[in-house]
Short mmCIF file of C-alpha atoms in Angstrom, two decimals:
data_model
loop_
_atom_site.label_atom_id
_atom_site.label_comp_id
_atom_site.label_asym_id
_atom_site.label_seq_id
_atom_site.Cartn_x
_atom_site.Cartn_y
_atom_site.Cartn_z
CA MET G 40 122.61 69.78 144.97
CA LYS G 41 123.13 73.33 146.32
CA LYS G 42 126.69 72.74 146.85
CA SER G 43 127.34 71.37 143.42
CA LEU G 44 125.59 74.33 141.85
CA THR G 45 127.63 76.77 143.71
CA THR G 46 130.79 74.83 142.72
CA LEU G 47 129.82 74.79 139.14
CA ILE G 48 129.16 78.55 139.16
CA ALA G 49 132.60 79.25 140.61
CA GLY G 50 134.35 76.73 138.37
CA ALA G 51 132.71 78.22 135.30
CA ALA G 52 133.76 81.81 136.01
CA LEU G 53 137.14 81.44 134.35
CA ALA G 54 135.88 79.60 131.33
CA ALA G 55 132.92 82.03 130.93
CA ALA G 56 135.57 84.90 130.43
CA PHE G 57 136.11 83.65 126.92
CA ALA G 58 132.70 84.96 126.07
CA THR G 59 133.76 88.61 126.45
CA SER G 60 133.15 90.68 123.52
CA ALA G 61 132.31 94.22 122.32
CA ALA G 62 128.73 93.13 121.82
CA ALA G 63 126.27 94.58 124.33
CA GLU G 64 124.64 91.23 125.17
CA THR G 65 125.66 87.55 124.77
CA LEU G 66 123.66 84.37 124.04
CA ARG G 67 125.22 81.17 125.28
CA LEU G 68 124.51 78.27 123.12
CA GLU G 69 124.19 74.81 124.73
CA TRP G 70 126.98 73.24 122.66
CA ILE G 71 129.28 73.98 119.66
CA ILE G 72 127.89 75.91 116.73
CA GLN G 73 125.78 73.51 114.72
CA GLY G 74 122.28 73.01 113.31
CA GLN G 75 120.78 72.63 116.78
CA PHE G 76 121.15 76.44 116.78
CA ALA G 77 120.17 77.34 113.33
CA GLY G 78 117.33 79.65 114.45
CA PRO G 79 119.73 82.03 116.43
CA LEU G 80 122.33 81.79 113.62
CA MET G 81 119.94 82.75 110.93
CA ALA G 82 118.68 85.67 113.02
CA LEU G 83 122.31 86.82 113.44
CA GLU G 84 123.19 86.34 109.79
CA ASN G 85 120.27 88.25 108.59
CA GLY G 86 120.58 91.10 111.01
CA TRP G 87 117.25 90.39 112.68
CA TYR G 88 118.54 90.94 116.18
CA LYS G 89 119.74 94.38 115.31
CA GLU G 90 116.64 95.13 113.47
CA ALA G 91 114.76 94.16 116.64
CA GLY G 92 116.89 96.55 118.60
CA VAL G 93 119.64 94.42 120.38
CA ASP G 94 123.30 93.98 119.64
CA ILE G 95 124.23 90.35 120.53
CA GLU G 96 126.96 87.77 120.12
CA LEU G 97 126.33 84.11 119.98
CA VAL G 98 128.92 82.11 121.99
CA PRO G 99 129.36 78.32 122.09
CA ALA G 100 129.45 76.07 125.13
CA GLY G 101 130.92 72.72 125.89
CA PRO G 102 131.32 70.03 128.54
CA ASP G 103 132.73 72.38 131.01
CA ILE G 104 130.82 75.58 130.08
CA LYS G 105 127.07 75.39 130.91
CA PRO G 106 124.60 78.25 129.94
CA ALA G 107 122.69 77.77 133.17
CA VAL G 108 125.80 78.51 135.07
CA THR G 109 127.18 81.44 133.04
CA VAL G 110 123.78 83.20 132.76
CA ALA G 111 123.18 82.70 136.55
CA GLN G 112 126.49 84.08 137.39
CA GLY G 113 126.10 87.05 135.08
CA SER G 114 128.80 86.15 132.44
CA ASP G 115 126.11 85.82 129.78
CA THR G 116 122.82 87.57 129.36
CA PHE G 117 120.94 84.75 127.72
CA GLY G 118 121.16 81.07 127.26
CA ILE G 119 119.74 78.09 125.59
CA GLY G 120 118.59 75.22 127.89
CA HIS G 121 115.92 73.05 129.16
CA PRO G 122 113.15 73.30 131.80
CA ASN G 123 114.76 70.80 134.16
CA GLN G 124 117.92 72.96 134.20
CA ILE G 125 115.77 76.09 135.08
CA ILE G 126 113.93 74.26 137.83
CA ALA G 127 117.16 72.90 139.28
CA ALA G 128 118.80 76.30 139.23
CA ARG G 129 115.90 78.02 140.93
CA SER G 130 115.62 75.45 143.64
CA ASN G 131 119.19 76.38 144.44
CA GLY G 132 118.57 80.16 144.57
CA ALA G 133 119.47 81.01 140.97
CA PRO G 134 116.66 83.11 139.46
CA LEU G 135 116.67 81.84 135.89
CA VAL G 136 113.54 82.34 133.82
CA MET G 137 112.53 80.68 130.48
CA VAL G 138 111.26 83.46 128.13
CA SER G 139 110.53 81.34 125.14
CA GLN G 140 110.28 77.63 124.69
CA TYR G 141 110.75 75.99 121.29
CA GLY G 142 111.02 72.19 122.12
CA GLN G 143 107.69 70.63 122.81
CA LYS G 144 108.83 67.16 123.45
CA SER G 145 111.87 65.49 124.97
CA VAL G 146 115.21 66.27 123.08
CA THR G 147 116.13 62.52 123.73
CA THR G 148 114.84 59.25 122.83
CA TYR G 149 116.20 55.68 123.48
CA ILE G 150 116.90 53.27 120.76
CA ALA G 151 117.60 49.61 120.31
CA ARG G 152 118.01 47.31 117.35
CA LYS G 153 114.97 45.26 116.50
CA SER G 154 117.16 42.24 116.42
CA SER G 155 117.78 42.74 120.23
CA GLY G 156 114.36 41.57 120.98
CA ILE G 157 113.50 44.68 123.11
CA THR G 158 110.23 46.15 122.13
CA SER G 159 109.45 48.51 124.97
CA ILE G 160 110.53 49.76 128.44
CA ASN G 161 108.74 46.63 129.81
CA ASP G 162 111.54 44.44 128.37
CA MET G 163 114.45 46.12 130.01
CA LYS G 164 114.84 43.63 132.97
CA GLY G 165 118.10 41.96 132.54
CA ARG G 166 119.06 44.18 129.55
CA SER G 167 121.74 46.97 129.27
CA VAL G 168 121.26 50.74 128.51
CA GLY G 169 123.68 53.50 128.00
CA LEU G 170 122.75 56.84 129.59
CA TRP G 171 124.23 60.27 130.12
CA PHE G 172 124.46 61.23 133.82
CA GLY G 173 124.35 64.52 135.57
CA GLY G 174 120.50 64.65 135.45
CA ASP G 175 120.04 63.48 131.80
CA GLU G 176 119.42 59.96 132.96
CA GLN G 177 116.34 60.71 135.09
CA GLU G 178 113.77 60.56 132.25
CA PHE G 179 114.73 56.90 131.55
CA LEU G 180 114.90 56.03 135.29
CA ALA G 181 111.29 57.47 135.61
CA MET G 182 110.14 55.24 132.86
CA LEU G 183 111.64 52.19 134.62
CA ALA G 184 109.99 53.12 137.83
CA LYS G 185 106.56 53.57 136.14
CA ALA G 186 107.07 50.08 134.53
CA GLY G 187 107.73 48.65 137.87
CA ILE G 188 111.34 47.61 137.02
CA ASP G 189 114.04 48.08 139.69
CA GLN G 190 117.06 49.93 138.53
CA GLY G 191 119.21 47.03 139.99
CA ASP G 192 117.68 44.70 137.40
CA VAL G 193 119.03 46.81 134.54
CA LYS G 194 122.58 47.01 133.57
CA ILE G 195 123.15 50.89 133.33
CA VAL G 196 126.24 52.13 131.57
CA SER G 197 127.55 55.62 131.57
CA GLN G 198 127.92 56.31 127.87
CA GLY G 199 130.14 58.76 126.16
CA TYR G 200 129.23 61.50 123.74
CA ASP G 201 129.40 59.19 120.68
CA ILE G 202 127.77 56.11 119.46
CA VAL G 203 130.72 53.84 119.32
CA GLY G 204 129.79 51.79 122.48
CA TRP G 205 126.32 51.08 121.19
CA LEU G 206 127.65 50.18 117.73
CA ASN G 207 130.25 47.82 119.28
CA GLY G 208 127.44 46.09 121.34
CA ASP G 209 128.60 47.38 124.75
CA TYR G 210 124.99 48.03 125.62
CA GLU G 211 121.66 47.30 123.94
CA VAL G 212 119.73 50.55 124.40
CA MET G 213 121.28 53.91 123.80
CA GLN G 214 120.10 57.45 124.80
CA VAL G 215 120.31 59.66 121.78
CA THR G 216 119.29 63.24 120.92
CA LEU G 217 117.09 63.58 117.91
CA TYR G 218 119.27 66.02 116.18
CA ASN G 219 122.74 64.53 116.83
CA GLU G 220 123.43 61.01 117.81
CA LEU G 221 120.38 59.63 116.06
CA GLN G 222 121.47 61.27 112.91
CA GLN G 223 124.96 59.64 113.39
CA VAL G 224 123.16 56.26 113.66
CA TYR G 225 121.42 56.85 110.35
CA ALA G 226 124.61 57.95 108.74
CA GLN G 227 126.04 54.46 109.65
CA GLY G 228 123.48 52.96 107.22
CA ILE G 229 121.11 51.89 109.95
CA LYS G 230 117.60 52.56 108.93
CA LYS G 231 114.78 53.91 111.14
CA GLU G 232 112.74 50.70 110.40
CA ASP G 233 115.54 48.59 111.88
CA LEU G 234 115.31 50.39 115.24
CA VAL G 235 112.96 50.24 118.21
CA PHE G 236 112.26 53.62 119.95
CA ILE G 237 111.51 53.86 123.59
CA ASP G 238 109.91 57.31 123.85
CA ALA G 239 109.14 58.88 127.22
CA SER G 240 106.24 60.83 125.79
CA GLU G 241 104.31 57.59 125.36
CA GLN G 242 104.26 57.37 129.04
CA ASP G 243 103.59 61.02 129.82
CA LEU G 244 107.15 61.36 131.20
CA ALA G 245 108.90 63.43 128.58
CA MET G 246 111.15 66.16 129.89
CA VAL G 247 110.33 68.96 127.43
CA SER G 248 113.33 70.71 126.11
CA THR G 249 115.13 73.62 124.31
CA GLY G 250 114.26 77.21 125.05
CA LEU G 251 115.67 80.62 125.50
CA PHE G 252 116.24 81.86 129.19
CA THR G 253 117.69 84.66 131.11
CA THR G 254 117.49 86.06 134.73
CA GLU G 255 114.80 87.88 136.71
CA ALA G 256 117.22 90.86 136.82
CA VAL G 257 117.62 91.04 133.13
CA ILE G 258 113.88 90.84 132.65
CA THR G 259 113.43 93.77 135.06
CA GLU G 260 116.32 95.88 133.85
CA LYS G 261 116.23 95.19 130.12
CA PRO G 262 112.85 94.14 129.03
CA GLU G 263 113.40 95.77 125.51
CA ALA G 264 116.43 93.57 125.01
CA VAL G 265 114.60 90.44 126.03
CA GLN G 266 111.75 91.05 123.71
CA ALA G 267 114.09 91.83 120.85
CA VAL G 268 115.92 88.48 121.42
CA VAL G 269 112.53 86.56 121.70
CA ASP G 270 111.25 88.08 118.51
CA ALA G 271 114.30 87.60 116.37
CA THR G 272 115.02 84.10 117.58
CA LEU G 273 111.43 83.04 116.74
CA ARG G 274 111.80 84.63 113.24
CA GLY G 275 115.30 82.84 112.77
CA TRP G 276 113.86 79.49 113.51
CA GLN G 277 110.90 80.03 111.18
CA ALA G 278 113.29 80.85 108.41
CA ALA G 279 115.67 78.00 109.28
CA LEU G 280 112.88 75.45 109.09
CA ALA G 281 111.38 76.86 105.99
CA ASP G 282 114.76 76.39 104.02
CA PRO G 283 117.03 73.81 105.94
CA GLN G 284 119.48 73.82 103.06
CA LYS G 285 120.11 77.62 103.21
CA ALA G 286 120.22 77.55 107.00
CA ALA G 287 122.71 74.63 106.92
CA GLU G 288 124.94 76.77 104.70
CA VAL G 289 124.76 79.51 107.26
CA VAL G 290 125.61 77.15 109.99
CA VAL G 291 128.69 75.93 108.11
CA LYS G 292 129.62 79.53 107.56
CA TYR G 293 130.06 79.93 111.34
CA ASN G 294 131.62 76.52 111.74
CA SER G 295 133.52 75.36 108.72
CA GLU G 296 134.39 72.02 110.25
CA LEU G 297 130.81 70.89 109.59
CA LYS G 298 129.18 69.38 106.43
CA VAL G 299 126.22 70.99 104.96
CA GLU G 300 124.28 67.85 104.39
CA GLU G 301 124.67 66.71 107.91
CA GLN G 302 123.51 70.06 109.28
CA VAL G 303 120.38 69.86 106.96
CA ALA G 304 119.48 66.62 108.72
CA GLN G 305 120.11 68.14 112.05
CA ILE G 306 117.90 71.26 111.35
CA LYS G 307 115.08 68.98 110.14
CA ALA G 308 115.35 67.00 113.39
CA MET G 309 115.01 70.17 115.31
CA GLY G 310 111.83 70.76 113.31
CA GLU G 311 110.64 67.32 114.72
CA LEU G 312 111.33 68.34 118.18
CA PHE G 313 109.36 71.57 117.84
CA CYS G 314 106.49 70.27 115.68
CA THR G 315 104.08 68.88 118.35
CA GLY G 316 101.77 70.21 121.07
CA PRO G 317 101.10 73.94 120.92
CA THR G 318 103.30 74.45 117.83
CA LEU G 319 100.69 72.63 115.81
CA LYS G 320 98.17 75.20 116.95
CA GLY G 321 100.27 78.12 115.80
CA GLU G 322 101.84 78.76 119.24
CA PHE G 323 105.51 78.05 118.46
CA GLY G 324 107.61 79.30 121.37
CA ILE G 325 105.13 79.11 124.25
CA SER G 326 105.69 77.31 127.52
CA VAL G 327 102.91 74.98 128.91
CA LEU G 328 102.64 74.64 132.74
CA LYS G 329 101.52 70.97 132.59
CA ASP G 330 104.82 70.00 130.83
CA TRP G 331 106.82 71.86 133.55
CA GLU G 332 104.86 70.10 136.18
CA THR G 333 105.93 66.63 134.62
CA VAL G 334 109.58 67.72 134.57
CA GLN G 335 109.41 68.94 138.19
CA GLN G 336 107.88 65.68 139.39
CA ILE G 337 110.55 63.64 137.84
CA LEU G 338 113.27 65.86 139.61
CA LEU G 339 111.28 65.45 142.90
CA ASP G 340 111.01 61.72 142.51
CA ALA G 341 114.77 61.51 141.77
CA LYS G 342 115.55 63.68 144.83
CA LEU G 343 117.43 66.10 142.46
CA ILE G 344 115.50 68.96 144.22
CA ASP G 345 114.43 69.12 147.72
CA ALA G 346 110.98 70.54 147.29
CA PRO G 347 108.70 71.96 144.50
CA ILE G 348 109.33 75.43 143.35
CA ASP G 349 106.69 78.01 142.02
CA LEU G 350 106.79 77.05 138.40
CA THR G 351 104.78 80.17 137.39
CA LYS G 352 108.01 82.11 138.27
CA ALA G 353 110.25 79.75 136.27
CA PHE G 354 108.93 80.66 132.94
CA THR G 355 106.97 83.57 131.38
CA ASN G 356 104.98 83.74 128.07
CA ALA G 357 104.64 87.63 128.47
CA PHE G 358 107.39 88.15 125.87
CA TRP G 359 106.05 85.53 123.55
CA GLN G 360 102.59 87.11 123.76
CA LYS G 361 103.94 90.38 122.56
CA ALA G 362 106.02 88.82 119.77
CA PRO G 363 104.72 89.32 116.19
CA ALA G 364 102.04 86.65 115.32
CA ALA G 365 103.77 86.03 112.08
CA TYR G 366 106.72 84.41 113.93
CA LYS G 367 104.59 82.04 115.88
CA THR G 368 103.99 79.54 113.06
CA ILE G 369 106.70 77.24 111.63
CA PRO G 370 106.44 74.82 108.69
CA CYS G 371 105.54 71.26 110.06
CA ALA G 372 105.29 68.03 108.00
CA GLY G 373 101.64 67.03 107.67
#
């Protein structure tokens, strides 16, 4: 694992050079510009980062550009990522720190057609599932283990970054993100009621997701910039979820290849990802130690990290606590 992280950091150095800009700081998104990042985009579009006191550029990522890598090696100041990435990086000596966490459930779920006869994880013996590898598969594998199903008894397929294989029947269960592939499934005319969802949260195995991170050095050297980015991003997400249509139009302004209606659906799906746990108590943006402990245990069981790390150093709520209380609530259905 240590060797692979070092290799990734070295390999990303050239790709990260594309992020250079006159902006004082950069925020590396986790993928291309899309509704998944409507919060930062709304904050940028409305000038809220500058208002908070920081000049920042949002830069996209891709299959070969990873925020955890570019931030760790200093090419970017901030990144969007997940607790499992922070834990893995710290276990390899990269001092990343989550400074605000938006997702309070797993970004992924697992779907099957009702017609498949699969009703839960307990039905997976002798069935097939498409997963993303490189660490993303561990949540599902943990569910199999908890259900007492040997991995060898399940046909596990490495799926691509599309839904074609599942649509063609190459595998019965598909790993999807709530805001992307699942929305693509719905766009094919497949209704929610025609699907079975295998959700890791039902087994207390969800790998919570999506937050803003930086490094220990940035926190020490530029605490004002960190606070500004935390504050403005919270504000941006609040505005995006209050008016998904307007936010989608902003997203498309920054990526004209997208369609507004599809981005509206993606932004609403992000709200679903956020609107649970502490968010429902008016604590949008906070990290919860218990959730991080769950993620770390999954990584340990999968032998993706050699030993536990000090999770109290992997995230901080100090900047969230200082953020304006008005930005810590978002509109949630019900």
